[in-house]
Amino acid sequence: MQHVLSVLVRNRAGVLTRVSGLFSRRGYNIESLVVGTTEKHGISRMTIVVNGDDNIIEQVIKQLYKLIDVIKVQNITNDPFVDRELVLIRVRVTKESRAEIMDTVLQVFRGRIVDISGDSMMIEATGDTGKIEAIEAYLSSFGIKEMARTGKVALARGAKDRRD
Amino acid sequence: MKTGAEVVIEALLRNNTELVFSYPGGAILPVYNALGRSPIKNVLVRQEQGAAHAASGYARVTGKAGVVIATSGPGATNLVTGIATANMDSIPLVLITGQVSTDMIGTDAFQETDITGITHPITKHNYLVKNSDDLAEVIDEAFHIATTGRKGPVLIDIPKDVAAGKTKGTVKPIHLPSYQPTVKGSMRQLKKAATVMENAKRPLIFAGGGVVAAAAQKELAAFAALIDAAVCTSLMGIGSIDTKNERSLGMTGLHGRTGANLAMSECDLLIAVGCRFDDRVTLNHSGFAAAKKIIHIDIDPAEIGKNIGANIPIVGDVAAVLTDLATVTTAKTNEDWMRQVAAWRGQWPPQAAADNSLMAFQITAALNRLTPKDVIYTTDVGQHQMFAAQNLEIEAGPHFITSGGLGTMGYGLPAAIGAKLGAMKQTVIAITGDGSFQMNFNELGTIRDQNLDLKIVLFNNACLGMVRQLQHHYSGDAYFGVDLPGNPDFGLIAQAYGFAAFRIEKREEVFPVLEEALQTPGTVLIDCRISKEDMVFPIVLNNQPLKNMIYE
Ligand SMILES: Cc1ncc(C[n+]2csc(CCOP(=O)(O)OP(=O)(O)O)c2C)c(N)n1
Ligand SMILES: [Mg+2]
């Protein structure tokens, strides 16, 4: 099963290598890993989506805690949380398909058109993973030329301070 | 203002460093120069791997961090085996490597290697210091991390310009909010454990290297007496209880003693203390836990449930946990179980073969009679290591220094150097094999330089015996790549360094020759010619449970 871990780390040289190295070395399956700064100077948040049963996730969390630069690991999978992903997709367009694609992207997916050329169009969309997958599925029938997904970032809802 | 290198040496002194194991080179030169002007004793080794192993031996007998200094590139990569060995066995080391100047990093400069990258997976933590002002703090942190919690090696890579640069070298208090090892066990868990112990009829304590690392031997023996339990150990746990203790069944596992392995199968409660259920012990994880309750005490929460699930996990320092556990546990006796334990103890050692050939077992038996109190053994890796682990009488304490987790041939001799330097008053005996000895016997030169008194007992079977034994069991005696006909006369090698040499070829020579050798002042080498056919028994073959030991 898929778990979402929200990990606070000291933003030291090599911390990303340590975390990603831990996953590959111990054979854990990372679905996505996103790093970015937080409100606190010198502290970054990694949002890691990882596959595995409960035992594996427990090991992942314990092993993460062993890294000196890891401050806090929250498994927010079963908590209410907000997650977002951003995608850029360059899709093939023809005279006939252009209007329909634009309409659907803007109306249904609340996306944006960020670039247009002769035979293609670049679309930007944000949302949870389900929405990103839906837009990808929709556009694939027209022919996706290139795509870049950021991977998931997530934060737990509410203001409670988690200790685990 | 001081130089970074001076700050490094100050930090070593602040952290009670009396000696370092080192090997010089260009990138480490600034640090080396400062070292030369300091009161710290320098032990110049012959190869950097030797420095790491020696530091490990030193750390294990003193309980302090072993300190290593080496240069960049090949100096640093030569450390890798030693670092991995220490990491697997949770031995505290602080390793300082030189690095090319910061402006050259990433250019494939002369003798540049990314040693922090290389050692990420085999250190507890590591640093590349880019600013001279950070040196004091980083080194203090490194000692703290290496020697607390689950101990381990920490490497600090220092570019040449950072060591040469000027700094105030300000010392700051250690601030590591993300690193707070748990020392005390949770009272709730302790009480649960106490209840389980009351109902146990056949309790067995399985002690690992964590007991030795925490110097919790007294607490362990007292606790075993309190609940009337038997005690067996892992390879790394040898030294957690005196083998002469009536509760001690010796080492368990693939080459475990008969009684220890049977006790593992027959106990109804297993109290695992400071161990990680290595596959050399559990063999097949699935059947291991059957029909018994398991209490698992360890400083590292990640070890609990990693290999074997525990009914009652307790995270904490084993000495602290055992002390607290004793206060909530009621004393009891288990007469039937202890009668069985006594019977198992009586069954060991097995009888020697009828023919007159020299056997390893006779050497260990003679050592048991001849060695003084407080003797420290180091071993290499192979059959001789298992003979030693099964048969030597070992006192409680860091008296058995071996490479457990990584099984590193070449560990024994340099580890003996470090052990001796850490315990000059104690007799140190290196048990080695003809294969292992040839991995690092260059360190005889270090022994000469330092004028050390080591007794080297070489189990010479003219082959890589342990691998040969595997080929016996699993390859139908198709021996390949295991004979060493090119072996030198090891006695002559010892003599070339100015050491006395002895040779034992027959049974009747064992006792008198060993007696003379052990009484000879200074380092001696005793070349014991044992038969290739002298294999380690019992052994448990692949996919078998512990109780299915075979003896031929
Ligand atoms: C560095 C290293 N290389 C290879 C091995 C695999 N290995 C384990 S035991 C052994 C043979 C050891 O030979 P020796 O030191 O003569 O000991 P013996 O088994 O003959 O007593 C080998 C090759 C190892 N453990 N370490
Ligand atoms: Mg041999």
XYZ file of C-alpha atoms and ligand atoms in Angstrom:
743
model
C 0.000 0.000 0.000
C 1.013 3.578 -0.652
C 2.149 5.758 2.265
C 2.845 9.469 2.390
C 5.675 10.515 4.670
C 6.328 14.097 5.537
C 9.931 14.402 6.690
C 11.656 17.428 8.196
C 15.416 17.481 7.708
C 18.324 19.727 8.521
C 19.302 21.275 5.255
C 22.887 20.017 5.294
C 25.054 19.034 2.345
C 24.316 15.477 1.315
C 21.018 15.088 3.127
C 19.142 14.204 -0.061
C 21.768 11.592 -0.937
C 21.500 10.135 2.542
C 17.739 9.805 2.333
C 17.545 8.528 -1.233
C 20.534 6.248 -0.631
C 18.784 4.760 2.377
C 15.766 3.848 0.242
C 17.735 2.210 -2.549
C 20.165 0.465 -0.213
C 17.450 -1.142 1.843
C 15.300 -1.967 -1.155
C 12.353 0.309 -0.346
C 10.249 1.462 -3.285
C 9.983 5.216 -3.633
C 7.090 6.412 -5.739
C 8.119 10.044 -5.498
C 10.319 12.288 -3.404
C 9.990 16.050 -3.314
C 12.213 18.422 -1.354
C 11.690 22.070 -0.629
C 12.380 24.711 1.965
C 10.060 25.347 4.912
C 9.127 28.350 7.022
C 12.162 27.642 9.213
C 15.601 28.663 8.021
C 17.892 25.688 7.461
C 15.090 23.133 7.548
C 13.640 21.405 4.513
C 10.603 19.221 4.079
C 10.654 16.065 2.034
C 7.405 14.537 0.938
C 8.043 10.900 0.194
C 5.507 8.538 -1.309
C 6.583 4.983 -0.636
C 5.055 1.577 -1.276
C 5.072 -1.180 1.293
C 3.168 -3.008 3.989
C 2.967 -1.702 7.553
C 6.101 -3.541 8.669
C 8.150 -2.046 5.870
C 6.858 1.449 6.551
C 7.686 1.053 10.220
C 11.255 0.103 9.249
C 11.454 3.000 6.782
C 10.473 5.450 9.501
C 12.890 3.984 12.033
C 15.726 3.977 9.528
C 14.968 7.579 8.566
C 15.151 8.565 12.222
C 18.625 7.031 12.421
C 19.906 9.632 9.982
C 21.397 12.386 12.089
C 19.953 15.104 9.844
C 16.375 13.836 10.054
C 14.398 15.839 12.609
C 10.875 14.521 12.314
C 9.008 11.911 10.309
C 5.212 11.945 10.055
C 3.278 9.218 8.368
C 0.272 11.272 7.284
C -1.292 8.544 5.179
C -4.221 7.989 7.497
C -4.579 11.582 8.650
C -6.488 14.280 6.816
C -3.939 15.989 4.621
C -3.788 18.243 1.607
C -1.616 17.103 -1.258
C -0.786 18.787 -4.515
C 1.157 18.013 -7.579
C 1.968 20.158 -10.583
C 2.252 18.869 -14.112
C 3.437 20.366 -17.392
C 2.235 18.488 -20.470
C 3.023 19.229 -24.093
C 0.247 17.673 -26.110
C -0.096 17.241 -29.866
C -2.868 19.411 -31.344
C -4.490 19.710 -34.719
C -6.842 22.349 -36.049
C -9.741 20.068 -35.235
C -8.688 19.081 -31.696
C -7.393 22.433 -30.483
C -10.672 23.962 -29.381
C -11.871 20.853 -27.611
C -8.626 20.424 -25.687
C -8.533 24.039 -24.610
C -12.082 23.919 -23.485
C -11.720 20.769 -21.440
C -8.439 21.791 -19.865
C -9.756 25.179 -18.836
C -13.291 24.202 -17.822
C -13.001 20.691 -16.458
C -9.466 20.579 -15.112
C -9.016 24.252 -14.309
C -5.647 24.093 -16.030
C -3.787 26.763 -17.931
C -2.353 26.984 -21.386
C 1.212 28.221 -20.983
C 2.636 27.794 -24.486
C 1.364 27.202 -27.986
C 3.237 26.291 -31.157
C 2.214 24.999 -34.569
C 1.370 21.429 -33.661
C 1.478 21.418 -29.893
C 0.339 23.153 -26.774
C 1.756 23.200 -23.267
C -0.646 22.773 -20.379
C -0.079 23.426 -16.715
C -2.285 21.871 -14.064
C -2.192 21.499 -10.296
C -4.183 19.221 -8.077
C -4.130 16.013 -6.145
C -2.748 12.926 -7.762
C -6.171 11.750 -8.949
C -6.762 14.912 -10.910
C -3.272 14.881 -12.421
C -3.785 11.317 -13.519
C -7.153 12.184 -15.008
C -5.772 15.023 -17.080
C -2.904 12.860 -18.225
C -5.327 10.120 -19.259
C -7.514 12.579 -21.095
C -4.649 14.149 -23.026
C -2.960 10.878 -23.884
C -5.618 10.146 -26.506
C -4.378 13.198 -28.436
C -0.751 12.250 -28.056
C 1.450 13.511 -25.234
C 4.793 14.699 -26.634
C 6.457 15.505 -23.300
C 5.484 15.587 -19.689
C 7.011 16.696 -16.387
C 5.365 15.969 -13.015
C 6.686 17.435 -9.800
C 5.621 14.608 -7.555
C 3.457 15.082 -4.531
C 3.893 17.668 -1.796
C 1.664 17.301 1.225
C 0.851 18.831 4.609
C -1.383 17.500 7.329
C -4.544 19.506 7.956
C -5.184 21.348 11.213
C -2.675 22.882 13.548
C -1.960 20.055 15.961
C 1.668 19.495 16.731
C 2.637 15.941 15.978
C 5.284 14.208 18.021
C 5.724 11.038 16.026
C 43.889 33.086 15.138
C 44.902 29.461 14.713
C 45.072 27.172 11.727
C 42.260 24.722 11.088
C 44.741 21.910 11.688
C 45.558 23.250 15.149
C 41.860 23.416 15.914
C 41.551 19.773 14.848
C 44.276 18.711 17.259
C 42.791 20.838 20.059
C 39.448 19.170 19.473
C 41.031 15.714 19.618
C 42.652 16.609 22.932
C 39.402 18.085 24.244
C 37.817 14.721 23.483
C 40.466 12.839 25.481
C 42.433 11.467 22.558
C 45.648 9.885 23.785
C 46.699 8.250 20.573
C 45.809 8.098 16.903
C 46.394 5.489 14.235
C 47.562 7.195 11.107
C 49.212 7.190 7.716
C 50.386 10.419 6.063
C 49.994 11.970 2.613
C 49.794 15.300 0.828
C 46.249 16.391 1.555
C 46.457 15.599 5.275
C 49.864 17.239 5.699
C 48.669 20.354 7.582
C 46.878 18.172 10.134
C 49.839 15.836 10.300
C 52.214 18.701 11.043
C 50.014 19.904 13.869
C 49.777 16.333 15.170
C 53.564 16.124 15.234
C 53.718 19.164 17.519
C 51.066 17.801 19.898
C 51.289 15.455 22.920
C 49.092 12.903 21.122
C 50.883 9.616 20.501
C 51.035 8.687 16.846
C 50.845 5.045 15.821
C 52.054 4.892 12.250
C 50.565 1.829 10.583
C 51.610 0.092 7.376
C 48.315 0.412 5.493
C 45.244 2.484 6.300
C 42.987 -0.554 6.714
C 45.276 -1.529 9.573
C 44.697 1.863 11.181
C 40.914 1.438 11.119
C 41.064 -2.095 12.555
C 43.610 -1.083 15.182
C 41.411 1.842 16.200
C 38.530 -0.612 16.467
C 40.502 -2.916 18.778
C 41.494 0.102 20.856
C 37.912 1.374 21.035
C 36.583 -1.986 22.118
C 38.938 -2.443 25.055
C 38.880 1.180 26.219
C 35.254 2.079 25.513
C 36.526 5.312 23.944
C 36.393 6.289 20.290
C 39.335 5.057 18.231
C 40.835 7.868 16.177
C 42.244 7.473 12.673
C 43.987 9.991 10.446
C 44.598 9.310 6.755
C 45.125 11.220 3.557
C 42.803 11.757 0.597
C 42.188 9.413 -2.334
C 43.881 6.041 -1.857
C 44.467 6.735 1.828
C 40.768 7.262 2.330
C 39.640 4.348 0.164
C 42.000 2.002 2.008
C 39.971 2.791 5.109
C 36.728 1.599 3.590
C 36.935 -2.057 4.687
C 37.831 -0.994 8.201
C 34.970 1.501 8.350
C 32.438 -1.034 7.102
C 33.742 -3.550 9.641
C 33.322 -1.046 12.477
C 29.907 0.034 11.241
C 28.542 -3.513 11.186
C 29.764 -4.125 14.728
C 28.780 -0.673 16.068
C 32.322 0.288 17.080
C 32.950 3.989 17.792
C 35.586 5.458 15.487
C 36.381 9.030 14.512
C 38.154 9.047 11.168
C 39.778 12.167 9.775
C 40.694 12.201 6.118
C 42.463 14.831 4.087
C 40.744 16.118 0.975
C 41.883 18.216 -1.975
C 41.380 21.961 -1.574
C 37.800 23.210 -1.806
C 38.468 24.977 -5.118
C 39.665 21.664 -6.607
C 36.770 19.501 -5.379
C 34.863 18.009 -8.290
C 37.653 18.452 -10.817
C 39.093 14.926 -10.513
C 42.134 16.490 -8.921
C 45.152 14.406 -7.969
C 44.155 11.984 -5.176
C 40.586 13.215 -5.051
C 37.842 10.760 -4.123
C 34.382 11.512 -2.837
C 34.979 9.706 0.446
C 31.885 11.108 2.137
C 29.833 9.790 -0.785
C 31.581 6.432 -0.661
C 31.087 6.070 3.080
C 27.489 7.293 3.413
C 26.178 3.730 3.712
C 28.924 2.531 6.074
C 29.217 5.335 8.603
C 26.884 6.428 11.355
C 27.430 9.934 10.038
C 30.000 11.842 8.032
C 31.048 15.388 7.236
C 32.800 17.300 4.507
C 33.997 20.459 6.261
C 34.076 23.436 3.929
C 34.876 26.166 6.421
C 37.686 26.284 8.996
C 35.310 27.918 11.481
C 33.179 24.751 11.552
C 35.998 22.370 12.504
C 35.776 22.579 16.286
C 32.023 22.035 16.334
C 32.106 19.223 13.784
C 34.776 17.251 15.627
C 32.983 17.582 18.975
C 29.787 16.439 17.279
C 31.589 13.522 15.652
C 32.863 12.211 18.996
C 29.428 12.628 20.533
C 27.692 10.766 17.715
C 30.312 8.005 17.534
C 30.197 7.180 21.240
C 26.537 7.570 22.197
C 23.359 5.683 21.330
C 24.177 2.815 19.036
C 27.867 3.509 18.548
C 29.545 3.634 15.174
C 32.142 5.191 12.904
C 31.993 8.883 11.977
C 34.178 10.274 9.213
C 35.311 13.875 8.807
C 36.735 14.882 5.445
C 38.882 18.026 5.658
C 40.051 19.814 2.508
C 43.651 20.966 2.630
C 42.799 24.674 2.536
C 40.300 24.246 5.382
C 43.048 22.683 7.507
C 45.510 25.386 6.515
C 43.052 28.289 6.842
C 42.938 30.635 9.826
C 40.110 30.536 12.348
C 39.266 31.464 15.907
C 38.258 27.847 16.434
C 35.338 28.793 18.641
C 33.996 25.873 20.653
C 30.223 25.624 20.846
C 28.049 23.373 22.979
C 26.755 20.395 21.029
C 23.324 21.135 19.642
C 21.725 18.146 17.931
C 17.966 18.304 18.413
C 17.507 15.596 15.799
C 19.754 13.152 17.636
C 18.499 12.121 21.082
C 19.092 8.417 21.763
C 16.696 6.804 24.218
C 18.472 5.583 27.354
C 15.707 4.591 29.766
C 13.240 1.856 28.874
C 9.535 2.685 29.095
C 8.135 1.633 32.483
C 4.995 0.278 30.831
C 7.057 -2.086 28.700
C 9.236 -3.077 31.642
C 6.168 -4.053 33.658
C 4.780 -6.077 30.772
C 8.110 -7.843 30.508
C 8.111 -8.567 34.226
C 4.713 -10.267 33.964
C 5.847 -12.440 31.083
C 8.957 -13.427 33.019
C 6.948 -14.543 36.011
C 5.172 -17.118 33.893
C 8.230 -18.424 32.070
C 9.548 -21.857 32.987
C 12.481 -21.996 30.589
C 13.857 -18.464 30.228
C 16.912 -17.891 28.061
C 18.831 -14.653 27.742
C 20.389 -14.177 24.327
C 23.127 -11.582 24.716
C 24.629 -9.697 21.793
C 27.412 -7.207 21.206
C 25.275 -4.473 22.740
C 25.909 -5.925 26.195
C 29.664 -5.665 25.692
C 29.350 -2.211 24.106
C 27.331 -0.980 27.076
C 29.629 -2.757 29.567
C 26.476 -4.240 31.084
C 28.024 -7.571 32.128
C 27.306 -7.110 35.832
C 23.703 -6.130 35.205
C 23.263 -9.093 32.890
C 24.663 -11.658 35.318
C 22.589 -10.231 38.164
C 19.442 -10.267 36.101
C 20.019 -13.843 34.911
C 20.388 -14.903 38.538
C 17.240 -13.025 39.539
C 14.985 -14.867 37.107
C 17.086 -18.052 37.080
C 17.728 -17.930 33.340
C 20.313 -19.535 31.100
C 22.478 -17.288 28.922
C 23.751 -17.805 25.415
C 25.455 -15.244 23.197
C 25.982 -14.272 19.610
C 29.534 -14.124 18.246
C 29.645 -10.422 19.115
C 28.085 -11.160 22.494
C 31.028 -13.273 23.637
C 32.334 -11.389 26.664
C 28.869 -10.448 27.888
C 29.067 -13.236 30.476
C 31.969 -15.242 31.864
C 31.934 -18.577 30.027
C 32.632 -20.216 33.389
C 29.347 -18.903 34.782
C 27.042 -21.881 35.450
C 24.308 -20.220 33.393
C 26.474 -19.727 30.338
C 25.854 -22.013 27.372
C 28.241 -20.230 25.021
C 27.681 -19.068 21.488
C 24.572 -19.939 19.529
C 24.039 -19.906 15.776
C 25.308 -21.608 12.647
C 28.373 -22.904 14.498
C 26.843 -22.540 17.927
C 27.500 -24.895 20.762
C 25.105 -27.806 21.069
C 23.576 -26.667 24.356
C 23.154 -23.081 23.230
C 21.353 -24.098 20.057
C 19.128 -26.575 21.851
C 18.302 -23.979 24.479
C 17.321 -21.535 21.737
C 14.884 -24.133 20.440
C 13.524 -25.268 23.779
C 13.203 -22.068 25.784
C 9.701 -20.703 26.333
C 10.933 -17.134 26.806
C 13.785 -15.540 24.904
C 15.146 -12.301 26.303
C 17.253 -10.833 23.531
C 19.578 -8.167 24.874
C 21.646 -5.858 22.682
C 21.462 -8.014 19.612
C 20.028 -7.736 16.137
C 19.059 -11.328 15.276
C 21.651 -11.697 12.560
C 20.975 -14.444 10.039
C 24.024 -16.353 11.363
C 21.952 -16.850 14.495
C 18.376 -17.218 13.331
C 19.259 -19.110 10.120
C 15.749 -19.240 8.789
C 13.782 -16.345 10.201
C 10.389 -17.952 9.682
C 10.666 -20.893 12.054
C 12.790 -19.094 14.589
C 10.219 -17.558 16.863
C 7.915 -20.561 17.109
C 6.496 -21.477 20.523
C 8.255 -18.853 22.542
C 7.729 -15.345 23.734
C 10.377 -12.798 22.798
C 11.421 -9.744 24.775
C 13.820 -7.627 22.745
C 15.928 -4.967 24.447
C 18.071 -2.707 22.266
C 19.316 0.857 22.061
C 18.417 1.027 18.366
C 14.655 1.029 17.748
C 15.258 0.052 14.134
C 16.644 -3.333 15.221
C 13.440 -4.255 16.973
C 11.180 -6.104 14.618
C 13.644 -5.793 11.720
C 14.470 -9.490 11.474
C 12.388 -11.117 14.197
C 9.174 -9.759 15.639
C 9.177 -9.179 19.395
C 6.223 -9.620 21.753
C 7.659 -6.987 24.044
C 10.054 -4.439 22.552
C 12.067 -2.291 24.956
C 14.204 0.531 23.593
C 17.033 1.779 25.775
C 20.580 1.347 26.954
C 20.829 -2.297 27.998
C 22.555 -1.533 31.306
C 19.872 0.997 32.262
C 17.048 -1.262 31.107
C 18.349 -4.347 32.943
C 18.804 -2.329 36.125
C 15.263 -0.945 35.946
C 13.833 -4.300 34.935
C 15.346 -5.875 38.025
C 13.430 -3.462 40.234
C 10.027 -4.522 38.857
C 10.717 -8.241 38.456
C 10.198 -10.812 41.186
C 12.921 -13.350 41.867
C 12.186 -16.937 40.928
C 13.771 -20.315 40.371
C 13.476 -22.755 37.487
C 15.050 -25.916 38.837
C 14.189 -28.305 35.994
C 15.421 -25.890 33.381
C 18.677 -25.189 35.192
C 19.254 -28.920 35.624
C 18.933 -29.244 31.867
C 21.334 -26.316 31.397
C 23.903 -27.983 33.648
C 23.590 -31.186 31.617
C 24.172 -29.281 28.375
C 27.217 -27.581 29.841
C 28.612 -30.981 30.761
C 28.313 -32.179 27.178
C 30.858 -29.656 25.943
C 33.531 -29.859 24.661
C 33.052 -32.978 22.534
C 35.724 -35.684 22.629
C 38.803 -35.350 20.463
C 39.207 -37.764 17.547
C 41.033 -40.999 18.220
C 43.916 -40.574 15.793
C 46.937 -38.620 16.818
C 46.662 -35.636 14.489
C 46.902 -32.128 15.880
C 43.515 -30.535 16.266
C 42.514 -26.938 16.795
C 40.558 -27.935 19.835
C 43.743 -28.999 21.638
C 45.257 -25.591 21.116
C 42.261 -23.763 22.548
C 42.168 -26.208 25.471
C 45.838 -25.508 26.229
C 45.252 -21.760 25.979
C 42.438 -22.117 28.510
C 44.890 -23.673 30.945
C 47.843 -21.390 30.240
C 46.514 -17.880 29.833
C 46.528 -15.438 32.735
C 43.521 -13.563 34.066
C 42.303 -10.629 31.970
C 43.603 -12.105 28.729
C 42.206 -10.442 25.607
C 41.787 -12.452 22.440
C 41.413 -11.009 18.987
C 40.581 -13.231 16.046
C 40.616 -13.217 12.308
C 37.874 -14.790 10.233
C 37.455 -18.422 9.338
C 37.437 -21.791 11.039
C 40.013 -20.655 13.583
C 37.614 -17.868 14.609
C 34.840 -20.387 15.185
C 37.148 -22.766 17.089
C 38.066 -19.841 19.294
C 34.473 -18.688 19.728
C 33.270 -22.161 20.637
C 36.067 -23.302 22.887
C 37.970 -20.486 24.532
C 37.129 -19.534 28.080
C 36.343 -15.836 27.982
C 35.864 -13.559 30.956
C 33.064 -11.025 31.175
C 34.255 -7.818 29.526
C 35.772 -6.858 26.205
C 37.929 -9.957 26.069
C 36.962 -11.323 22.681
C 37.586 -8.896 19.831
C 36.385 -10.244 16.513
C 34.804 -9.064 13.286
C 31.239 -10.310 13.574
C 28.930 -8.565 11.144
C 31.239 -8.124 8.200
C 33.513 -11.119 8.816
C 36.608 -9.264 7.706
C 39.705 -11.405 7.182
C 42.721 -9.380 8.236
C 41.014 -7.859 11.264
C 42.777 -9.842 13.964
C 46.375 -8.635 13.862
C 45.757 -4.878 13.640
C 42.898 -5.189 16.150
C 45.381 -6.818 18.539
C 47.691 -3.813 18.130
C 44.893 -1.472 19.134
C 43.733 -3.736 21.957
C 47.245 -3.905 23.385
C 47.719 -0.140 23.165
C 44.445 0.271 25.007
C 45.279 -2.293 27.704
C 49.055 -2.438 28.048
C 48.942 -4.484 31.246
C 46.856 -7.278 29.775
C 48.003 -10.255 27.728
C 46.751 -9.949 24.164
C 46.574 -13.016 21.954
C 45.757 -12.808 18.259
C 44.172 -15.991 16.950
C 44.669 -15.981 13.210
C 44.557 -18.224 10.151
C 47.113 -18.623 7.404
C 44.770 -16.950 4.932
C 43.689 -14.081 7.158
C 47.189 -13.395 8.458
C 48.366 -12.735 4.923
C 45.789 -9.996 4.477
C 47.442 -7.600 6.934
C 50.657 -9.101 8.247
C 52.479 -5.976 7.104
C 51.340 -4.617 10.473
C 54.106 -6.665 12.087
C 56.179 -3.585 11.293
C 53.861 -1.451 13.415
C 54.189 -3.949 16.257
C 57.969 -3.686 15.938
C 57.895 0.140 15.922
C 55.679 0.246 18.978
C 57.592 -2.522 20.769
C 54.398 -4.335 21.577
C 54.110 -7.700 23.270
C 51.566 -9.741 21.322
C 51.167 -13.483 21.142
C 50.151 -14.539 17.650
C 48.659 -18.021 17.468
C 48.421 -19.011 13.817
C 46.068 -21.887 12.987
C 47.882 -23.010 9.866
C 45.919 -25.503 7.796
C 47.493 -24.373 4.520
C 44.106 -23.442 3.152
C 41.122 -21.141 3.341
C 39.553 -23.645 5.659
C 36.160 -22.073 6.167
C 35.478 -21.874 2.448
C 36.868 -25.362 2.011
C 34.385 -26.555 4.620
C 31.553 -24.928 2.664
C 32.727 -26.815 -0.419
C 32.700 -29.993 1.665
C 29.084 -29.492 2.683
C 27.639 -27.846 -0.402
C 29.869 -28.756 -3.347
C 30.433 -32.464 -2.727
C 34.099 -32.022 -1.758
C 34.863 -30.319 -5.080
C 37.636 -28.197 -3.610
C 38.524 -25.192 -5.712
C 40.588 -22.124 -5.055
C 41.072 -22.837 -1.391
C 44.541 -24.373 -1.048
C 47.456 -22.098 -0.297
C 50.552 -24.052 -1.390
C 52.450 -20.802 -1.774
C 52.329 -20.089 1.936
C 55.627 -18.854 3.329
C 57.307 -20.162 6.458
C 55.411 -17.867 8.818
C 58.010 -18.302 11.557
C 60.681 -16.874 9.267
C 58.474 -13.888 8.538
C 58.100 -13.196 12.236
C 61.848 -13.586 12.655
C 62.479 -11.143 9.844
C 60.821 -8.517 12.044
C 62.899 -9.631 15.013
C 60.199 -11.690 16.769
C 60.572 -15.154 18.246
C 58.866 -17.984 16.366
C 57.579 -21.361 17.516
C 56.032 -24.263 15.690
C 53.613 -26.935 16.876
C 53.143 -30.037 14.748
C 52.175 -32.786 17.170
C 49.681 -33.112 19.985
C 52.294 -33.576 22.647
C 54.001 -30.339 21.633
C 50.919 -28.208 22.195
C 51.164 -27.606 25.897
C 54.931 -27.241 26.383
C 55.480 -25.098 23.305
C 52.553 -22.810 24.043
C 53.715 -22.526 27.631
C 57.183 -21.487 26.536
C 55.899 -19.129 23.863
C 53.516 -17.359 26.232
C 56.339 -16.880 28.715
C 58.711 -15.470 26.122
C 58.872 -11.689 26.445
C 57.896 -9.637 23.426
C 55.873 -10.578 20.402
C 55.995 -14.203 19.334
C 54.361 -16.172 16.554
C 53.287 -19.757 17.094
C 52.750 -21.596 13.834
C 50.311 -24.431 14.618
C 50.139 -26.952 11.811
C 46.645 -28.345 11.952
C 44.925 -30.645 9.518
C 42.735 -29.341 6.713
C 40.227 -31.990 7.703
C 39.710 -30.490 11.134
C 36.340 -28.875 10.479
C 34.078 -26.801 12.670
C 31.240 -28.724 14.275
C 28.452 -28.536 14.953
C 27.188 -26.808 11.846
C 23.603 -26.149 10.863
C 23.146 -26.453 7.109
C 21.163 -24.030 4.956
C 17.432 -23.765 5.588
C 17.591 -25.917 8.686
C 16.415 -24.848 12.117
C 19.026 -24.317 14.834
C 18.373 -27.643 16.528
C 19.316 -29.653 13.425
C 23.048 -29.594 14.067
C 25.337 -32.025 12.329
C 28.732 -33.203 13.486
C 30.474 -34.502 10.356
C 38.367 -10.033 3.206
C 37.650 -11.327 3.091
N 37.695 -12.016 1.924
C 37.062 -13.205 1.812
C 36.366 -13.735 2.857
C 35.651 -15.073 2.720
N 36.257 -16.036 3.659
C 35.698 -16.325 4.852
S 36.615 -17.384 5.756
C 37.771 -17.514 4.543
C 38.967 -18.386 4.724
C 39.813 -17.960 5.869
O 41.050 -18.652 5.799
P 42.024 -18.679 7.035
O 42.291 -17.320 7.516
O 43.217 -19.504 6.682
O 41.152 -19.378 8.158
P 40.694 -20.901 8.283
O 39.269 -20.949 7.880
O 41.562 -21.742 7.408
O 40.872 -21.200 9.728
C 37.408 -16.734 3.440
C 38.184 -16.655 2.202
C 36.325 -12.957 4.038
N 35.618 -13.362 5.099
N 36.988 -11.792 4.138
Mg 43.595 -21.498 6.986
